[in-house]
Structure formats: C-alpha cells, structure tokens
Short mmCIF file of C-alpha atoms in Angstrom, two decimals:
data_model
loop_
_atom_site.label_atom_id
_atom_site.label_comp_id
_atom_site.label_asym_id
_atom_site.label_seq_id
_atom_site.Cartn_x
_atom_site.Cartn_y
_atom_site.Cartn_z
CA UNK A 1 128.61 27.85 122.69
CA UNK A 2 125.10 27.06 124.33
CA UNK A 3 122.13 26.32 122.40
CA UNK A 4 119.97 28.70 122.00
CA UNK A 5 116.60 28.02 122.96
CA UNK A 6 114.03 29.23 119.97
CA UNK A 7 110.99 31.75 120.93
CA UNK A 8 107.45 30.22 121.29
CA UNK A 9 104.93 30.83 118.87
CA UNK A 10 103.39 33.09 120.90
CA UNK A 11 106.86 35.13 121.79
CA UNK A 12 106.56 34.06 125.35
CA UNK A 13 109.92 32.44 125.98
CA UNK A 14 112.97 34.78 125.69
CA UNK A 15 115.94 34.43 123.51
CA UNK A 16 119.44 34.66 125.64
CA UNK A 17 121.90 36.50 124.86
CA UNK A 18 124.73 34.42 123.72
CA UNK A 19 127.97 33.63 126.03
CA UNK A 20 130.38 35.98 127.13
CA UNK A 21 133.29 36.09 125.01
CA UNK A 22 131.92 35.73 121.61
CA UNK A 23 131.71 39.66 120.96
CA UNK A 24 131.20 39.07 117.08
CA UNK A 25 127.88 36.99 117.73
CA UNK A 26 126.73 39.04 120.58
CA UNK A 27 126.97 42.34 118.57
CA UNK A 28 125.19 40.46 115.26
CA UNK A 29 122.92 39.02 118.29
CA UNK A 30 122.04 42.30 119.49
CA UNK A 31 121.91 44.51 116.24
CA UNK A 32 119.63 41.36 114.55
CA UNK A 33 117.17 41.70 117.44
CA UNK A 34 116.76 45.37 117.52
CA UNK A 35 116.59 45.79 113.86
CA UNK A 36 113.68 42.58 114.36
CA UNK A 37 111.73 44.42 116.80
CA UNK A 38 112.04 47.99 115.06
CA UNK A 39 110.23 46.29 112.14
CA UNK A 40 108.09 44.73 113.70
CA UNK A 41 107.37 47.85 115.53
CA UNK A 42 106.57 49.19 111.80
CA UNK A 43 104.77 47.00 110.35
CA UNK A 44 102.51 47.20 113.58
CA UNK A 45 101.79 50.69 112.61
CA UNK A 46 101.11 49.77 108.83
CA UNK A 47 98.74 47.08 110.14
CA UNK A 48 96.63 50.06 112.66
CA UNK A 49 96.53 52.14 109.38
CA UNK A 50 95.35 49.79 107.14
CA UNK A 51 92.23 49.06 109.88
CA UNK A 52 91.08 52.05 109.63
CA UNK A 53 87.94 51.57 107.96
CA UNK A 54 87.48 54.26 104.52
CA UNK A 55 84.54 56.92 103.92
CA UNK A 56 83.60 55.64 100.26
CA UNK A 57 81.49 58.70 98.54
CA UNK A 58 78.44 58.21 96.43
CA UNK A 59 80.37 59.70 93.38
CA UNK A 60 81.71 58.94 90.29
CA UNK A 61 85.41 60.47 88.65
CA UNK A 62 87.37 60.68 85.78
CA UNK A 63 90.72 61.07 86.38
CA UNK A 64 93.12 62.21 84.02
CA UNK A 65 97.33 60.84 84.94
CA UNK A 66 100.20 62.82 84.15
CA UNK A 67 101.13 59.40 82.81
CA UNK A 68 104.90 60.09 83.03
CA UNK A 69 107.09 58.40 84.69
CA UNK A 70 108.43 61.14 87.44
CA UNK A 71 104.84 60.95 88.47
CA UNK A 72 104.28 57.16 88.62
CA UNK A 73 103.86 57.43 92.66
CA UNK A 74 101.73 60.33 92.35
CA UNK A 75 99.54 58.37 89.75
CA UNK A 76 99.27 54.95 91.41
CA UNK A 77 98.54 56.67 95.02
CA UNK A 78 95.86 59.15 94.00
CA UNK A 79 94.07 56.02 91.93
CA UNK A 80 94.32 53.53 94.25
CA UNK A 81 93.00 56.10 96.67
CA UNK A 82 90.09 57.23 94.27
CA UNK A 83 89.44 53.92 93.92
CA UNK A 84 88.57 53.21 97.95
CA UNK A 85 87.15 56.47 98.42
CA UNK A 86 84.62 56.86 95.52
CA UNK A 87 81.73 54.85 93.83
CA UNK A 88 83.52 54.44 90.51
CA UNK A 89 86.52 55.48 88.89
CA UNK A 90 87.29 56.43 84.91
CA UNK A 91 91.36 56.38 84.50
CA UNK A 92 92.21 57.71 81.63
CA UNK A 93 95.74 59.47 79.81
CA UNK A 94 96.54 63.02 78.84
CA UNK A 95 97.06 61.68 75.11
CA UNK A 96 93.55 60.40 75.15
CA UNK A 97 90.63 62.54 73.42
CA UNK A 98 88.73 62.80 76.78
CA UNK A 99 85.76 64.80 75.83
CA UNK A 100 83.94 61.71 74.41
CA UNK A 101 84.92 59.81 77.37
CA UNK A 102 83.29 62.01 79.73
CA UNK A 103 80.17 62.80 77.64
CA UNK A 104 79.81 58.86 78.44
CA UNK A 105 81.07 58.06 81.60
CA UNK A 106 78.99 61.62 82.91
CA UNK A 107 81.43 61.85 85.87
CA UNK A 108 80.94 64.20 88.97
CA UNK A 109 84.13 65.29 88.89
CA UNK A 110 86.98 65.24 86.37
CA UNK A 111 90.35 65.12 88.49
CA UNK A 112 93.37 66.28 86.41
CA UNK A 113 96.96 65.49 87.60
CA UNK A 114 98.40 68.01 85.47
CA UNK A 115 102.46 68.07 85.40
CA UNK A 116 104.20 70.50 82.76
CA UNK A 117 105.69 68.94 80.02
CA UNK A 118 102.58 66.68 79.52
CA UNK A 119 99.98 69.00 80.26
CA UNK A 120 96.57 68.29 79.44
CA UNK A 121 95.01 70.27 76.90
CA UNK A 122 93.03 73.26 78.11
CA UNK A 123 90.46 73.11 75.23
CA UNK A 124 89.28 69.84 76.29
CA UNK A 125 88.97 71.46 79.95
CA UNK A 126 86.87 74.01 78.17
CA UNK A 127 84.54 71.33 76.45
CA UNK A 128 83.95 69.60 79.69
CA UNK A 129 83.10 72.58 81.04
CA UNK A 130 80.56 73.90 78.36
CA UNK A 131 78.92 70.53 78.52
CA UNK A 132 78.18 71.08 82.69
CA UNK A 133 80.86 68.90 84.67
CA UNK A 134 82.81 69.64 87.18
CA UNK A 135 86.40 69.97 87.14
CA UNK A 136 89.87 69.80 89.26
CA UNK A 137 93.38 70.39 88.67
CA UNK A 138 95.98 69.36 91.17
CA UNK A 139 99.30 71.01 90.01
CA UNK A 140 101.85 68.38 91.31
CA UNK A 141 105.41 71.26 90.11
CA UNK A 142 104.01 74.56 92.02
CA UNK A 143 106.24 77.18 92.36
CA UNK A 144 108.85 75.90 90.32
CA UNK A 145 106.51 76.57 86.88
CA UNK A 146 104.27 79.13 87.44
CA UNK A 147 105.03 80.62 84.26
CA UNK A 148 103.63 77.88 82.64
CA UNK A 149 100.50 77.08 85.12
CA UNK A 150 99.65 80.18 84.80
CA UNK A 151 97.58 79.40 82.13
CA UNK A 152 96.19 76.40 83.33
CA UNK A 153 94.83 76.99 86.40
CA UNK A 154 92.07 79.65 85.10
CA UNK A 155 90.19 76.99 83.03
CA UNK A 156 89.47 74.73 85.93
CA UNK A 157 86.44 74.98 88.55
CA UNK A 158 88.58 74.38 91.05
CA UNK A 159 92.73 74.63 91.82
CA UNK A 160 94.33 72.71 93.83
CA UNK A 161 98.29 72.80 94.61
CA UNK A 162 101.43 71.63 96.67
CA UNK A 163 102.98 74.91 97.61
CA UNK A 164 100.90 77.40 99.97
CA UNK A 165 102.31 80.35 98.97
CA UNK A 166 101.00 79.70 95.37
CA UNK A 167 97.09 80.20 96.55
CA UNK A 168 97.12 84.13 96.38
CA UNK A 169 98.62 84.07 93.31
CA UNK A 170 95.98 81.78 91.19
CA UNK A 171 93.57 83.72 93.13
CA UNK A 172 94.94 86.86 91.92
CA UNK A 173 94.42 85.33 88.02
CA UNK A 174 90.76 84.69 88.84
CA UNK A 175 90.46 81.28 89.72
CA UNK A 176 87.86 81.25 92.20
CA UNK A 177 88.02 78.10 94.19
CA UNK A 178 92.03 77.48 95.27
CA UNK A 179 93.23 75.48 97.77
CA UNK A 180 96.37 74.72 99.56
CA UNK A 181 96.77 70.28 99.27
CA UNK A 182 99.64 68.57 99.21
CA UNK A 183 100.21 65.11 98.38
CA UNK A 184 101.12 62.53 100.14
CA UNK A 185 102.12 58.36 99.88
CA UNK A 186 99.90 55.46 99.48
CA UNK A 187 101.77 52.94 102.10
CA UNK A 188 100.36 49.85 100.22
CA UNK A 189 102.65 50.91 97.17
CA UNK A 190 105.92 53.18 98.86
CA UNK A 191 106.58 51.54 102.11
CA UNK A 192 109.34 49.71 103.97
CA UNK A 193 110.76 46.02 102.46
CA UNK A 194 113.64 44.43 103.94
CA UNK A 195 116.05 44.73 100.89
CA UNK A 196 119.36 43.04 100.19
CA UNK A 197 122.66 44.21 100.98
CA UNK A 198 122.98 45.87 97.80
CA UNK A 199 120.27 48.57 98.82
CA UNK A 200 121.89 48.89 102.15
CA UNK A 201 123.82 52.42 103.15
CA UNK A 202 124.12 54.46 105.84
CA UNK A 203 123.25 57.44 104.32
CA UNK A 204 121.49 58.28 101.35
CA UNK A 205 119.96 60.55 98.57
CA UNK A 206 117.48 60.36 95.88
CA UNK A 207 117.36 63.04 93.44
CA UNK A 208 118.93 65.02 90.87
CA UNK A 209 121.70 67.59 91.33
CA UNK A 210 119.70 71.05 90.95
CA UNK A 211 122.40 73.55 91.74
CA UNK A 212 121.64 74.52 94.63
CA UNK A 213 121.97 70.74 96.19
CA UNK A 214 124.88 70.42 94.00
CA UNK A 215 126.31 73.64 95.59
CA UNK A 216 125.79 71.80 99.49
CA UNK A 217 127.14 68.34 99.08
CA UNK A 218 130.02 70.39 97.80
CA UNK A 219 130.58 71.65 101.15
CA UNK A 220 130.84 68.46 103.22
CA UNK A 221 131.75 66.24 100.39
CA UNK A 222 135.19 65.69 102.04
CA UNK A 223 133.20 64.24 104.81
CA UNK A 224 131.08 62.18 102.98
CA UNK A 225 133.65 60.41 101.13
CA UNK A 226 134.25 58.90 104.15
CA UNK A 227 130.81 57.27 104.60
CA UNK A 228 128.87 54.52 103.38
CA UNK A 229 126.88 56.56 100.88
CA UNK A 230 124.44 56.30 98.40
CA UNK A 231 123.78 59.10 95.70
CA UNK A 232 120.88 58.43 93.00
CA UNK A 233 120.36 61.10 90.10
CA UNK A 234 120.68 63.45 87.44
CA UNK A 235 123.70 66.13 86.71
CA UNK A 236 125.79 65.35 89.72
CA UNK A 237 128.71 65.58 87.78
CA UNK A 238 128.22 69.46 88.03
CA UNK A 239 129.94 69.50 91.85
CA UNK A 240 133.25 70.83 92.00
CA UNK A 241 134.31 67.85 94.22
CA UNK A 242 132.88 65.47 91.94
CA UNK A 243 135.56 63.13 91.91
CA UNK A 244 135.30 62.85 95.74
CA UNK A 245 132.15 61.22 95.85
CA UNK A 246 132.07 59.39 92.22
CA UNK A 247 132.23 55.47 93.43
CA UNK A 248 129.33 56.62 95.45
CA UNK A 249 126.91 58.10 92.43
CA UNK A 250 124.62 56.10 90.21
CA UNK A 251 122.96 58.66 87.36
CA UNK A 252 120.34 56.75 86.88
CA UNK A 253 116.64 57.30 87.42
CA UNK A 254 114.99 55.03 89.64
CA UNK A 255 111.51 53.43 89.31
CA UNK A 256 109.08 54.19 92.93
CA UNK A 257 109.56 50.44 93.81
CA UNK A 258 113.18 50.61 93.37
CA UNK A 259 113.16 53.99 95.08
CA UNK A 260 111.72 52.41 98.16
CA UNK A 261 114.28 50.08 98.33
CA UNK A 262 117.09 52.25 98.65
CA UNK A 263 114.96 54.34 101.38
CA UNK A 264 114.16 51.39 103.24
CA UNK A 265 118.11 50.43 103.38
CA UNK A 266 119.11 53.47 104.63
CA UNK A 267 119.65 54.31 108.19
CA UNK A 268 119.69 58.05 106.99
CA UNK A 269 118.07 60.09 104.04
CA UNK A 270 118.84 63.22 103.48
CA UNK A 271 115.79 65.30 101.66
CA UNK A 272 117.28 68.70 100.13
CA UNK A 273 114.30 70.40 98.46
CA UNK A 274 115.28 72.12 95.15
CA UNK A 275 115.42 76.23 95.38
CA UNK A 276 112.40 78.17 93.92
CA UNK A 277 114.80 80.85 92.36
CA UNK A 278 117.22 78.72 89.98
CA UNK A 279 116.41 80.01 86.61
CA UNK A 280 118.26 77.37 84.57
CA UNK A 281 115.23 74.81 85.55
CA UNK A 282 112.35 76.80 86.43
CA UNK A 283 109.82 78.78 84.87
CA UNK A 284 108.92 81.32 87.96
CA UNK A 285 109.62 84.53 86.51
CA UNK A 286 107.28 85.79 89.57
CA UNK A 287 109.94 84.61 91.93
CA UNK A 288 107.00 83.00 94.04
CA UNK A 289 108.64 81.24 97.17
CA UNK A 290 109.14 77.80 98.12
CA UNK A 291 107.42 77.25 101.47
CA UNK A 292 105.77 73.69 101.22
CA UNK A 293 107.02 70.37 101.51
CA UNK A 294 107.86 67.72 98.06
CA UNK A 295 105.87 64.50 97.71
CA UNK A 296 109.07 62.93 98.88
CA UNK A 297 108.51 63.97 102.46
CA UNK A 298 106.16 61.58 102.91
CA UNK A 299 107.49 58.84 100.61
CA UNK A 300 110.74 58.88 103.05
CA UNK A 301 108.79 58.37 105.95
CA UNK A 302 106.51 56.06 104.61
CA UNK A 303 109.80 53.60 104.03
CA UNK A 304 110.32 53.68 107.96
CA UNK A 305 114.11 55.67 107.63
CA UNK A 306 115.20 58.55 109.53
CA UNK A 307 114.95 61.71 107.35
CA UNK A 308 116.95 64.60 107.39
CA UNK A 309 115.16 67.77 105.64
CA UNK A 310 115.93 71.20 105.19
CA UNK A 311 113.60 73.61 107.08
CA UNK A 312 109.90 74.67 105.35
CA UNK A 313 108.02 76.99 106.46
CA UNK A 314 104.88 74.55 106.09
CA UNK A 315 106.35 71.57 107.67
CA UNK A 316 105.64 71.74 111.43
CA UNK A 317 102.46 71.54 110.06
CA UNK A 318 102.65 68.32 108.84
CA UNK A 319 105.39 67.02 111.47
CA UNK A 320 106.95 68.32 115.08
CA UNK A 321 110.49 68.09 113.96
CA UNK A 322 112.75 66.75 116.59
CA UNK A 323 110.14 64.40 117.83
CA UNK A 324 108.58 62.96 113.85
CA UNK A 325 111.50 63.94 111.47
CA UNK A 326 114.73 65.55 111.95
CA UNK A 327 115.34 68.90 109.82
CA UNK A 328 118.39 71.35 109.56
CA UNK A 329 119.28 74.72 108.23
CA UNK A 330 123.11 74.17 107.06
CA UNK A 331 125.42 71.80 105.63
CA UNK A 332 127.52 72.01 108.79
CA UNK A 333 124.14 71.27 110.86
CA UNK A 334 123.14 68.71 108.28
CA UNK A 335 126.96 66.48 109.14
CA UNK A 336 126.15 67.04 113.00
CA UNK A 337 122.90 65.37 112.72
CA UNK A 338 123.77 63.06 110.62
CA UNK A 339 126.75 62.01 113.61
CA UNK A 340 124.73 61.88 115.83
CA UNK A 341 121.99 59.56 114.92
CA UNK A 342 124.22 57.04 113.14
CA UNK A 343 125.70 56.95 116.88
CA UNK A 344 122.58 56.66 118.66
CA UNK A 345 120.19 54.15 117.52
CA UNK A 346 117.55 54.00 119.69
CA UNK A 347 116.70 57.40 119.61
CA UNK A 348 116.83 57.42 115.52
CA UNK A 349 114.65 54.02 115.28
CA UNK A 350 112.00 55.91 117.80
CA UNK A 351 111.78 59.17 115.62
CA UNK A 352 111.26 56.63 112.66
CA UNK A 353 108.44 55.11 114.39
CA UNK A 354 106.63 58.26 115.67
CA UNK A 355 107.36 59.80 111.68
CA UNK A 356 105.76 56.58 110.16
CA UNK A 357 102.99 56.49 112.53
CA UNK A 358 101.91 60.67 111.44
CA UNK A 359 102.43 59.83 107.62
CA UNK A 360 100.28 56.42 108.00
CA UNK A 361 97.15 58.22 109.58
CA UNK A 362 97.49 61.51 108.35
CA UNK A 363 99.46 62.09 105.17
CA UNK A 364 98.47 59.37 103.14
CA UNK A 365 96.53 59.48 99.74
CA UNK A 366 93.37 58.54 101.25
CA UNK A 367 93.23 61.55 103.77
CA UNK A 368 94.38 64.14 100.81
CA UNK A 369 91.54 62.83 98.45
CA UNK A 370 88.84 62.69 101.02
CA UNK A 371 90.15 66.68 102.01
CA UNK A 372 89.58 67.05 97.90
CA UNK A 373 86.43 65.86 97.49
CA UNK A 374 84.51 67.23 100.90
CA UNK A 375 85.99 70.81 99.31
CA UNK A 376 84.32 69.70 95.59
CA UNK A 377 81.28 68.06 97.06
CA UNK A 378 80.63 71.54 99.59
#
C-alpha cells in the first residue's frame, strides 16, 4: 500500500484515495472522510451562531426553575440565556420562600418555569403581585395538563406557553396577556459530540412509552428487530411485541448530556410526540389539541442527526420539512423514510446541516427569551 501523504495545515494538499483493491480501507477511507467533513460542516454552523453578537437588556429577573430533573435542559437553557440577554439574573427554586427574595432583589420581571408536579405556589405569585412586580409564567406541559394549569395561569401578568392552541383557552379564563412561545435548545449545552461506539445506532428513540407510541412501534416492530436500534425510556414493556425489541430497550432515564450523546450517534431519530387525548397520563378533561411542537424538536436538531417527526400543525412554521427535517404521518411512512435515508447519505447529512443551521439562528434559547422580554418590556 502507498503512503499516504498527510493534509497541510492549511487543508491545501489532498488526501488520495487509497489503492485499488483494498475495498475494506477504501470504504473506512471514504465513510471516515465524509463523516470528517459533515462535522466539520457542523461545527462551522455552531461557530456562525455563536458570532452572532447578543441584545443584552437593561433589566433585572428573578427566575424561578422547575428544578426537576425532566426539566434540567429547559432550566440550564433559559438561564444561561437570561444570563446573556439581561443586566442581572436572581436564580432561585420552587421550594424557596421567594417573596423575601424579591422584596430584595426588586426584579423587573419574575420568570416562572412552572411544570406540574412542582408547581410554584400561587400565593407567593399573589404577594409579588400585591407588592407591584411584574410577573411571567411559561407553562413548559401545555395541553397535556390543562386541568391543572388552569389555575395557574390566572395569577400571572402575563402567560406564556408551548402549544398554540392553548392561547384561546387561558384567554377565555381571563388572563389578559397570553402568548404562543415555545422553547427551544441552548447549543452550548445540547449539541453534537463525537461519542463512542457505545452511543452509536442507526436508529434511535428517546422517550417513554405513552400508549399511543407504544401502540406504533408495535406495528413495525418486526422490522425494527432487524435494525441497529436504540430505545431509551419508561413503560415500554407495555407493547404487545415487547419481546421483539427487548435487547434493544434500556428503561432508564437519561440525564440532557447523556441524551445528547445518544442523538449525536444516531444516523436517525425518530421523534413521536405523545397524544393530547390519553387519559391515563393527562389531565385535559377539555380535550384541547396537540398542535405544537416538544422541546425535543429542537434538542434533536441541535445534536446534528436526521429527525424523523410526526406531522404538527405548527411545525412548518418552525421548519420546511423535506428540506430542514423529515416528518411522516404513519408507521408504514415512518419505515419508508427511515429506508431511504439510511441508503442515501448525502442527502440525509445535507437535511442535517440545513436543520442545524434553522435551530442555531432561530430556535435557540436566546431568540425565545429576547421574543419574551420585547412582549414584557412593550
């Protein structure tokens, strides 16, 4: 075999391809280099978005975490984000007698993240209130609990939620000032790595088994047990073809960081949003619809892998599909796409690329929180 003459430092001197004959190295010659220039094509992108210099308001906020751990992301991106966009920041828990805190700090806002099953008590809302500041709730489970937020959202200056179609109906309670923002992915934090093999699959899924996703990996679980995939979450035992697809499960739950690393060694992840009418987990006696998109959208894309979502109403909003993300309607559309771009590279590592670039100058943290406060400051 030749030698292989090594690159310049300035990338000027191309790398032959190996001799003829050796098909093993040339394919791990060829698949190395693409998978080398598709990264670098990606980090390029993170570099361009990180440039982009950030609108830091004269204000001050207290913000209030859900402080549990299915919210970690959602925590760490809106802080960090808070953090570059604002004068000063007060972080502080929902356990935490806050009144006294703010009749100190004397924010200009107080910024709730309030998720049911730690929500932050509305009396202390009240106080705030009475004493003349300004407050925010961004409701981070809309529809699935509207039962419960319900009687949240009136005690709040101003609403803020994930799911569209839930506007009209806090308006309909009173709540004056509501407003359709969803969240989004700080690409410091949730972004691609290069993991190790162990993180590697071609085709993967984060997330518990609500019935409804239980119900469609059912239906192609024959074919899946025939790929290299990865399963992460809650209750999957509940599928009828469980024991198809068992090696392939892990019911655990998985930390952001360690989230992203299973993203980033996917060439495929499949994002099934949970159904709106399952009454076993939801508290939306209302029946108010799904229409918008789950933080995880973004967090997928943010981790440079091809997603595969289900259709929202609200997402060619946010993304063209077939040109920024890939979306289907049915589990037989969901194993054709799925064929497809596990057979044609080039064409998934491009839709990556344009999908990373949309998320890392317009769905980030940054962008949501200055759309927040421009609304607050009027």
């Amino acid at each position: 075999m030749r030698r292989i003459k090594r690159p310049s430092a300035y990338g000027r001197t191309p790398v032959p391809p190996p001799d003829e004959g050796d098909a093993g190295w040339e394919n791990g010659y060829r698949d190395g280099w693409a998978e080398g220039r598709h990264l670098g094509l990606c980090e390029s992108i993170y570099a361009r978005a990180a440039s982009t210099e950030a609108v830091r308001r004269n204000v001050k906020v207290l913000y209030v975490k859900a402080d549990g751990a299915p919210y970690a992301a959602l925590d760490q991106g809106i802080e960090d984000a808070l953090r570059a966009s604002v004068r000063e920041v007060v972080v502080v828990s929902p356990e935490q007698d806050v009144v006294p805190l703010a009749e100190e700090a004397k924010p200009d806002l107080v910024l709730v993240l309030d998720a049911i099953g730690r929500s932050f008590p509305t009396g202390q809302i009240d106080a705030m209130r009475a004493r003349g500041l300004r407050t925010a709730v961004w409701l981070p489970d809309d529809p699935y609990h509207s039962d419960k937020t319900a009687a949240i959202a009136p005690h709040y200056d101003y609403v803020f939620t994930l799911e569209a179609s839930c506007v009209p109906f806090y308006q309909s309670l009173g709540c004056p000032r509501v407003y359709y923002l969803p969240f989004g992915v700080n690409p410091r934090f949730i972004r691609h790595t290069r993991p190790d093999l162990a993180y590697r699959s071609d085709i993967c899924f984060v997330g518990s088994a609500f019935w409804n996703r239980a119900a469609f990996f059912d239906e192609i679980a024959e074919y899946l047990a025939g790929k290299r995939l990865r399963i992460i979450g809650w209750w999957w035992d509940r599928m009828r073809n469980y024991r198809l697809l068992e090696d392939k499960i892990h019911g655990v739950w998985l930390s952001p960081e360690e989230t992203a690393k299973h993203y980033s060694g996917a060439k495929i992840v499949i994002n099934l949003h949970r159904s709106a009418d399952d009454a076993s987990h939801n508290a939306n006696s209302r029946n108010i619809p799904a229409h918008s998109v789950n933080p995880r959208l973004f967090e997928i894309s943010a981790c440079a892998s091809l997603q595969l979502v289900d259709e929202r109403l609200e997402l060619p909003a946010l993304y063209t599909p077939g040109r920024d993300i890939a979306t289907f309607a049915t589990p037989a559309e969901l194993v054709d796409k799925i064929e497809y771009y596990l057979n044609h590279e080039e064409e998934r590592r491009e839709m990556i690329q344009r999908g990373l670039y949309r998320t890392v100058t317009e769905h980030t943290y940054h962008n949501r929180l200055q759309r927040l406060l421009e609304i607050v400051s009027g």
